[in-house]
Tab-separated table of C-alpha atoms in Angstrom:
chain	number	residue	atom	x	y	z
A	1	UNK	CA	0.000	0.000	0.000
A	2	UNK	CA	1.151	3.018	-0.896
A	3	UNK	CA	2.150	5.789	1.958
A	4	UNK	CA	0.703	9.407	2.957
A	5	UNK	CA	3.018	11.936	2.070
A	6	UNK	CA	4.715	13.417	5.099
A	7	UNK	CA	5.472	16.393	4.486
A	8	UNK	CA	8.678	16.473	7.004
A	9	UNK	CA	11.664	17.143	5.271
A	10	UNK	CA	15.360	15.669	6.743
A	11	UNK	CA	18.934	16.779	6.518
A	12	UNK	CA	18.955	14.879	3.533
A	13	UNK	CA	15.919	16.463	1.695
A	14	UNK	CA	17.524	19.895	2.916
A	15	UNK	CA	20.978	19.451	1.326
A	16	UNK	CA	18.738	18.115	-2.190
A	17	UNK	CA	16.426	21.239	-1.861
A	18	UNK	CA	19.841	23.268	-2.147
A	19	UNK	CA	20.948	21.938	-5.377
A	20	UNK	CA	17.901	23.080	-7.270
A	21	UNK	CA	18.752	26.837	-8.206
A	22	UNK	CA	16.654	29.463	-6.733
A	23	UNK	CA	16.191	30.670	-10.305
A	24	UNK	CA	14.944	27.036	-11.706
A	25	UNK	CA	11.687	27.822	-13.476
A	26	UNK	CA	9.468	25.319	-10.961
A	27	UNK	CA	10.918	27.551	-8.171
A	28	UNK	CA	9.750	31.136	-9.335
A	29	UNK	CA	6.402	29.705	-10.246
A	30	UNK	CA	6.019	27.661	-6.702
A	31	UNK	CA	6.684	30.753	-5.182
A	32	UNK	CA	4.381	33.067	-7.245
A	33	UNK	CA	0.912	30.833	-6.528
A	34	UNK	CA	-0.585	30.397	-3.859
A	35	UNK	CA	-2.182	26.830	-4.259
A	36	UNK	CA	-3.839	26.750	-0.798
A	37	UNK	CA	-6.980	28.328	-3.435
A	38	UNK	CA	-6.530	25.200	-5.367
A	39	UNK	CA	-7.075	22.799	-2.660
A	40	UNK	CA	-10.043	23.861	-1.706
A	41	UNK	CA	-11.384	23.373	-5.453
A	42	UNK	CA	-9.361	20.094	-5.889
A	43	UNK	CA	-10.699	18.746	-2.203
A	44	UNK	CA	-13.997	18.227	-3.839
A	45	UNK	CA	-12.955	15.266	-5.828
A	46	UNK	CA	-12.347	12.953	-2.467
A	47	UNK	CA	-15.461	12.120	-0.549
A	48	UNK	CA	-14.567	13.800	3.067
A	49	UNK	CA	-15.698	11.164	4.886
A	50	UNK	CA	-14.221	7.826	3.199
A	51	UNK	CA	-10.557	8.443	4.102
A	52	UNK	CA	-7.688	11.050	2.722
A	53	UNK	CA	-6.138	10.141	-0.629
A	54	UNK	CA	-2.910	8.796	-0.115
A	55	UNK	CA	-1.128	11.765	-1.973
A	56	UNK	CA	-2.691	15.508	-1.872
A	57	UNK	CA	-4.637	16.593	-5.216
A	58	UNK	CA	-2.630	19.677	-5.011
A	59	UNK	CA	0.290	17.412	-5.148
A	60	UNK	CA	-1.581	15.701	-7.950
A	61	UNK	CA	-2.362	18.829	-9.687
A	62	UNK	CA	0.678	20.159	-9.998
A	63	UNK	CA	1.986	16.824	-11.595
A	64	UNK	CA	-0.436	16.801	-14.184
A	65	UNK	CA	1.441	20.478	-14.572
A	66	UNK	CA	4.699	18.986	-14.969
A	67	UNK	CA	3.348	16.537	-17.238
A	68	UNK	CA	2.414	19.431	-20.020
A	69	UNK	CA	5.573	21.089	-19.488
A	70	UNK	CA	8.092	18.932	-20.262
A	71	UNK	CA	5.611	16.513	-22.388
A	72	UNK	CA	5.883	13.473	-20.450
A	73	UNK	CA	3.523	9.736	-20.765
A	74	UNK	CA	2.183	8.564	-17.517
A	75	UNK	CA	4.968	6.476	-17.161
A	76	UNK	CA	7.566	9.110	-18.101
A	77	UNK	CA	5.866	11.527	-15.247
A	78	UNK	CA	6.396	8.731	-12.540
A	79	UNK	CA	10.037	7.911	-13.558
A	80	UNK	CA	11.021	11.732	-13.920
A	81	UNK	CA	9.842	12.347	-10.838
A	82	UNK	CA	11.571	9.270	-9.227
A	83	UNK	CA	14.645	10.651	-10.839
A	84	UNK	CA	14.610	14.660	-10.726
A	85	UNK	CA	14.892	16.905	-7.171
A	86	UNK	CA	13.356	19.691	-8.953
A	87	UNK	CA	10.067	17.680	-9.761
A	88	UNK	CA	10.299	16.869	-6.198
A	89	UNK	CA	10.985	20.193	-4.436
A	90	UNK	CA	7.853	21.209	-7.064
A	91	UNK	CA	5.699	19.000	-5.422
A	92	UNK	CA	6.838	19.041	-1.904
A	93	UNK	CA	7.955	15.612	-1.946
A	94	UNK	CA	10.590	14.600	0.974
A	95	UNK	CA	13.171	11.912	-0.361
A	96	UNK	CA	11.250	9.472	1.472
A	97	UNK	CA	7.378	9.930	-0.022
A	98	UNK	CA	6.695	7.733	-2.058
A	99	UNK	CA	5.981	8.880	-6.103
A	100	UNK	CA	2.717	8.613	-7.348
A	101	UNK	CA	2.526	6.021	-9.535
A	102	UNK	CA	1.114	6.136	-13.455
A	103	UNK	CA	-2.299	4.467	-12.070
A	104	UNK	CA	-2.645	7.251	-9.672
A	105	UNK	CA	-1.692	9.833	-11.937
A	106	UNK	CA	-4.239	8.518	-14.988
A	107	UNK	CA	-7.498	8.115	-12.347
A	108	UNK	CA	-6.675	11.865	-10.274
A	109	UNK	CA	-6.617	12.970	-14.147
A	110	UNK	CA	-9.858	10.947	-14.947
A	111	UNK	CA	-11.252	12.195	-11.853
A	112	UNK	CA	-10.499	15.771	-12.490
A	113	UNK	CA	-12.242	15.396	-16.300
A	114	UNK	CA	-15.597	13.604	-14.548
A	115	UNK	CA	-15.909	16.656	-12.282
A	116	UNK	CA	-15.220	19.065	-15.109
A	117	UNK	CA	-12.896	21.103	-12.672
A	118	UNK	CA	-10.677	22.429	-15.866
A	119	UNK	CA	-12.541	25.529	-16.020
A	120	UNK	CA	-13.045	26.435	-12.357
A	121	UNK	CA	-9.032	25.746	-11.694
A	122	UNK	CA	-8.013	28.190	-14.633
A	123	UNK	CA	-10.440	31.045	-13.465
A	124	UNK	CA	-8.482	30.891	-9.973
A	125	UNK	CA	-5.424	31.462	-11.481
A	126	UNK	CA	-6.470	34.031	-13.695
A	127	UNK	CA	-7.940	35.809	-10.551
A	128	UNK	CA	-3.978	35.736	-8.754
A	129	UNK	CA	-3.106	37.087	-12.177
A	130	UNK	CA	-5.082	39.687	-12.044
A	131	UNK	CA	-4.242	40.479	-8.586
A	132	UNK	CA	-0.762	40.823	-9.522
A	133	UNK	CA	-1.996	43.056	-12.713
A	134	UNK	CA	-1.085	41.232	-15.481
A	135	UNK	CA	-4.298	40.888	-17.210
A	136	UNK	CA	-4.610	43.756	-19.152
A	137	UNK	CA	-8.042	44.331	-20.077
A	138	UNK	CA	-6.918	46.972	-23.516
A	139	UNK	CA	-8.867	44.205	-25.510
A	140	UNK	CA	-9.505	40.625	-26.462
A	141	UNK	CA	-8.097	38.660	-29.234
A	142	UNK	CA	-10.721	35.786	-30.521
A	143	UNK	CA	-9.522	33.173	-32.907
A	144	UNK	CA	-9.781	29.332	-33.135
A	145	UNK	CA	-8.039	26.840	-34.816
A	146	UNK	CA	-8.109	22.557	-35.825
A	147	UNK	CA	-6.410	20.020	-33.873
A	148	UNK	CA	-7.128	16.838	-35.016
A	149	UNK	CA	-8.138	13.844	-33.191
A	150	UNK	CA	-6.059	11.116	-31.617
A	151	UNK	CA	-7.448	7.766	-33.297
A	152	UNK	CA	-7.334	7.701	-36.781
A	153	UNK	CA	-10.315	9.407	-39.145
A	154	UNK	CA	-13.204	6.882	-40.032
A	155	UNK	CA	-13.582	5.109	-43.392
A	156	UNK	CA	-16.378	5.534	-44.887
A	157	UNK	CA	-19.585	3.740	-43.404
A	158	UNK	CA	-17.583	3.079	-39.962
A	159	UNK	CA	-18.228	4.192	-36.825
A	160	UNK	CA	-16.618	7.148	-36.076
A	161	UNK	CA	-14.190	6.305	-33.675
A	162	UNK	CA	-14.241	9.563	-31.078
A	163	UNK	CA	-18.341	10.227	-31.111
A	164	UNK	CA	-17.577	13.964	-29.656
A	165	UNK	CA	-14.845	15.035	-32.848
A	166	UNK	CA	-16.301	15.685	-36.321
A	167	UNK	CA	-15.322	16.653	-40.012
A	168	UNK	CA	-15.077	19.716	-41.465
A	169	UNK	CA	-13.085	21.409	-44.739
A	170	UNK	CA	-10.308	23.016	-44.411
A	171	UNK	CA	-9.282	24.556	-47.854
A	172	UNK	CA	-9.882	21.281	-50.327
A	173	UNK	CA	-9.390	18.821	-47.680
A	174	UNK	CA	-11.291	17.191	-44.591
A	175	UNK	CA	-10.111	17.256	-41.536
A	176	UNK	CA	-11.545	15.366	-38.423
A	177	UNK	CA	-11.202	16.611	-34.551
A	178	UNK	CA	-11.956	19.289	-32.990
A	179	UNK	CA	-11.823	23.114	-32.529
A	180	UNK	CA	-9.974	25.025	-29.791
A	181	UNK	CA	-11.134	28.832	-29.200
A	182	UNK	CA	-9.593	31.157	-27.503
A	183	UNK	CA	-9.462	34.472	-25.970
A	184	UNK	CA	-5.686	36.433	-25.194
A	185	UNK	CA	-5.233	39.358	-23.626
A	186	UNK	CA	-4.295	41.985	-25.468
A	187	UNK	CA	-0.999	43.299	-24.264
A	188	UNK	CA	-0.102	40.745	-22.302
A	189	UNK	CA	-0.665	37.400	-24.330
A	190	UNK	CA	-2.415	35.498	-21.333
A	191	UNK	CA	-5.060	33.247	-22.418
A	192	UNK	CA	-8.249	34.741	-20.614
A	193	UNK	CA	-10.584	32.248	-22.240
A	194	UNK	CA	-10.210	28.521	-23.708
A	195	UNK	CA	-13.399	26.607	-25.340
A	196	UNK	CA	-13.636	22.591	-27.087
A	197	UNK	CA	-15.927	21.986	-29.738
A	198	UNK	CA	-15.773	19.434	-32.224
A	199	UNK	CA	-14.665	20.459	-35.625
A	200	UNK	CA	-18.121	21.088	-37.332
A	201	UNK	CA	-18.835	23.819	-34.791
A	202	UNK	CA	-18.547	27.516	-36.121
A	203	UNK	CA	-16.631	29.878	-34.425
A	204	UNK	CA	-18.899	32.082	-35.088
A	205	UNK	CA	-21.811	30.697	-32.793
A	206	UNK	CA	-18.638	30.919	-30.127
A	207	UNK	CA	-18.362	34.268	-29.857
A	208	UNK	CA	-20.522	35.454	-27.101
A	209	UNK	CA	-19.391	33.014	-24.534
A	210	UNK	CA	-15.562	34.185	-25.525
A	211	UNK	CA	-16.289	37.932	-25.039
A	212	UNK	CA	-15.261	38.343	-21.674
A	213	UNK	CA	-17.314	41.726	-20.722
A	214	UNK	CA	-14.531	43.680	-19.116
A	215	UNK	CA	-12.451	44.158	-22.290
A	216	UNK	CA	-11.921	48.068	-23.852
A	217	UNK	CA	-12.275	46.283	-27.554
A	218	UNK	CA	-12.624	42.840	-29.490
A	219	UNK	CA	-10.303	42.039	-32.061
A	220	UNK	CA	-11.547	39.036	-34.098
A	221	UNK	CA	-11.275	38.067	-38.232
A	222	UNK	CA	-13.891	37.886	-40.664
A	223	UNK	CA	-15.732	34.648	-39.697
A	224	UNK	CA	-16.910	36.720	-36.438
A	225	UNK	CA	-18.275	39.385	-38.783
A	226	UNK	CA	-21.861	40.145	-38.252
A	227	UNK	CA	-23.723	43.682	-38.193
A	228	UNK	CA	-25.851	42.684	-35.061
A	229	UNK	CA	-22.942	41.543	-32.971
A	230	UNK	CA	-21.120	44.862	-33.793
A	231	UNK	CA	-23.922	46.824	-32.527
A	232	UNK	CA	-24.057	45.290	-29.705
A	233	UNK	CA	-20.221	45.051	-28.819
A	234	UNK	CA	-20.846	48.898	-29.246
A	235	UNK	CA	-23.393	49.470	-26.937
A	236	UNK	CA	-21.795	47.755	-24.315
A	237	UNK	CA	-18.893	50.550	-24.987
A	238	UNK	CA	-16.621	47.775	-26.369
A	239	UNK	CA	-15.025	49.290	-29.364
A	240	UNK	CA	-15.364	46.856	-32.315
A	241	UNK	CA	-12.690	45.533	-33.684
A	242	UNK	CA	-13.858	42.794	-35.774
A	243	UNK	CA	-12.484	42.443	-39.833
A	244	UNK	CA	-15.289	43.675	-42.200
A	245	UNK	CA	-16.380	41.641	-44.570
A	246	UNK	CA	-17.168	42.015	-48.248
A	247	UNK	CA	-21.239	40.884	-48.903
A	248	UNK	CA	-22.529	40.117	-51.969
A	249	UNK	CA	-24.205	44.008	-52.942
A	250	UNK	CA	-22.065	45.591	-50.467
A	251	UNK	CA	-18.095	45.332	-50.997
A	252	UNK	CA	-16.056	46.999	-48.672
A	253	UNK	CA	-15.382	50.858	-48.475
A	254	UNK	CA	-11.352	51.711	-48.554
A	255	UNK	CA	-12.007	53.127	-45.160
A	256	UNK	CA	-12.981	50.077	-43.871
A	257	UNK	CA	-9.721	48.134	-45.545
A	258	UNK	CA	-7.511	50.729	-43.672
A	259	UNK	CA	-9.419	49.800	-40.938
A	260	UNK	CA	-8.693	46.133	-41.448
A	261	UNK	CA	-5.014	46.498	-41.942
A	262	UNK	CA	-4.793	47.593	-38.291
A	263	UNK	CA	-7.200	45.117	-36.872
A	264	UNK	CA	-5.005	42.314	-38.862
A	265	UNK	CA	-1.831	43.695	-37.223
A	266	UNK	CA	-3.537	43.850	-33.308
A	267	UNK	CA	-4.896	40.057	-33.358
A	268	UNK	CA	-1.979	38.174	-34.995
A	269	UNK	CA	-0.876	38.477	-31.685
A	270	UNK	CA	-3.568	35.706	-31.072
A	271	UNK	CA	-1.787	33.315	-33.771
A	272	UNK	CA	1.355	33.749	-32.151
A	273	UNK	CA	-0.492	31.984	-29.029
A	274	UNK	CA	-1.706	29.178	-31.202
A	275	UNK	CA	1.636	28.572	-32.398
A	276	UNK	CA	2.799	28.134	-28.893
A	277	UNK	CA	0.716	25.900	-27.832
A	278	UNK	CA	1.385	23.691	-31.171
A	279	UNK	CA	4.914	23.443	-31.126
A	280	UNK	CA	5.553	23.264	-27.046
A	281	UNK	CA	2.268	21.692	-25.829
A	282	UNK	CA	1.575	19.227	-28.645
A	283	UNK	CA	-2.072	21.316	-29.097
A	284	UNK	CA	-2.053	20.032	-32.702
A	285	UNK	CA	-3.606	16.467	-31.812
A	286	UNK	CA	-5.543	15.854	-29.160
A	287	UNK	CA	-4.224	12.886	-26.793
A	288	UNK	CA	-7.372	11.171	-25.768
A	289	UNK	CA	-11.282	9.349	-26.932
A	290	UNK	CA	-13.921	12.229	-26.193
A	291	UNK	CA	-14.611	15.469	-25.625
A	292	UNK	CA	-14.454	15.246	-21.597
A	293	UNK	CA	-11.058	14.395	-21.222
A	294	UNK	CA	-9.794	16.317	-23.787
A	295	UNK	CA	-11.339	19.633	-22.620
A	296	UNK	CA	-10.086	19.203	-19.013
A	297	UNK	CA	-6.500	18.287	-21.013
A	298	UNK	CA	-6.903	21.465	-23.130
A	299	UNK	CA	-7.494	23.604	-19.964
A	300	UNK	CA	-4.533	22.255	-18.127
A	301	UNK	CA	-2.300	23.284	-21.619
A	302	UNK	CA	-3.899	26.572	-21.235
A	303	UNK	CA	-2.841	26.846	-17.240
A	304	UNK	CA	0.528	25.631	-17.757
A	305	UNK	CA	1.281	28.721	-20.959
A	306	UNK	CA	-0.313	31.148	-18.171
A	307	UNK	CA	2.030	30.311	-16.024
A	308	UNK	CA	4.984	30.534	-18.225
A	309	UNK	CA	3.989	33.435	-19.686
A	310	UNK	CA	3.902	35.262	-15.803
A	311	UNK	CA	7.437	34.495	-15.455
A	312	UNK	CA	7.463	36.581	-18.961
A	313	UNK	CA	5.630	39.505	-17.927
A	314	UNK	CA	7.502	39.784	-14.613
A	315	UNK	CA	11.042	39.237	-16.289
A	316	UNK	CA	11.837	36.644	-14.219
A	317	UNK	CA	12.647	34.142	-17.091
């Protein structure tokens, strides 16, 4: 059976904690969060009365961090923690606790996708973000893109083998997944906003959920382009920043290409984000069957670039 962690750290765990550098990434972000906010969330997956789980979900939670980081497998999360003091010191692990194993580590992540907890973890950490005034608020960037999903694409007349992913076109070809939306910060690049859908799903019908209400202006490219929703953006006192759109009797007035230049230039910052999360978070397939565990794995990808991107903003990298 596997032990409680205890928490009490020896001469040996104190000579270890002093070979991690006090500027090791894990470090500045340990020390930047206070995750006594996240227990209380993450507590709600144990029944209280039925005995304590035998390691924290903080603890837990801040694997399944480590895990997106440095792109590990379930069994490449146990062993590198096993074998790295940083990983350790991150998780408040003496050199005695024993390592949750890959078991544990798949059901707390199971568990955490049931209890669809993704969303409620990244608003608390966007709240110590904003407490530390990193959030912005000059405007909102909305864009989505394609990821594809993990098995491979049905044949035609089989079953499709992920029920929540669909097809759509993309250019002359099909493509079969889902859709990730998101909402950045203008200024500061933060991800204020992260949404699943399967592929078939217009971004369009997204908008209003990604518009967070508290923004000075909306950035967003031609697919969000409708007259009503620019009237309204307006008369909330949300300047508009949305990419006109040529319509069949009514092409575009030169002011309003100007006008798109400059809206193209503010929200490419929102691509930039995108591209991130492709090349360093492996956003561009998703890694499970359905749409629960891959939008509680989605929000995690979108905690763990927040977090980065504080060190950023606080030039602490």
């Amino acid at each position: 059976m596997v032990g409680k962690q205890s928490g009490q750290m020896g001469f040996g765990d104190l000579e270890a904690t002093g070979r991690v550098p006090e500027g090791h990434f894990l470090k500045k972000i340990d020390r930047q969060i206070d995750w006594r906010a996240f227990q209380k969330i993450l507590e709600s997956l144990y029944h209280p009365t039925q005995g304590r789980p035998s390691h924290p979900p903080v603890m837990m939670f801040k694997a399944l961090l480590l895990q997106q980081w440095y792109g590990l497998s379930d069994p490449g999360l146990e062993e590198a923690i096993c074998d790295r003091l940083s990983f350790q010191r991150f998780l408040g692990l003496s050199l005695t606790d024993p390592v949750p194993d890959e078991t544990r580590i798949c059901r707390f992540r199971n568990r955490l996708a049931q209890a669809g907890l993704g969303e409620s973890l990244f608003a608390l950490l966007e709240e110590q973000l904003q407490a530390k005034g990193l959030i912005v608020r000059r405007g909102s960037l909305i864009d989505a893109t394609l990821v594809k999903a993990q098995p491979h694409p049905p044949r035609r007349g089989e079953a499709s083998p992920d029920p929540d992913a669909d097809w759509t076109r993309r250019g002359k070809d099909g493509h079969f997944g889902y859709k990730v939306h998101l909402t950045v910060d203008q200024g500061s690049g933060l991800i204020r906003h992260l949404a699943l859908t399967s592929a078939s799903v217009s971004e369009s019908h997204r908008f209003e959920e990604m518009v967070r209400g508290d923004e000075a202006a909306v950035f967003a490219d031609g697919a969000y382009a409708k007259d009503a929703r620019k009237k309204a953006l307006r008369s909330r006192g949300i300047f508009c920043g949305i990419i006109n759109r040529p319509w069949r009797y009514r092409p575009i007035t030169e002011n309003q290409k100007r006008r798109n230049k400059f809206y193209s230039r503010v929200r490419r910052a929102v691509e930039r984000v995108f591209g991130t999360l492709k090349r360093h978070y492996g956003m561009e397939r998703c890694r499970y069957v359905g749409g629960v565990r891959n939008r509680c794995h989605f929000w995690l990808k979108g905690i763990c670039f927040n977090l980065k991107k504080m060190l950023v903003l606080q030039g602490t990298t």
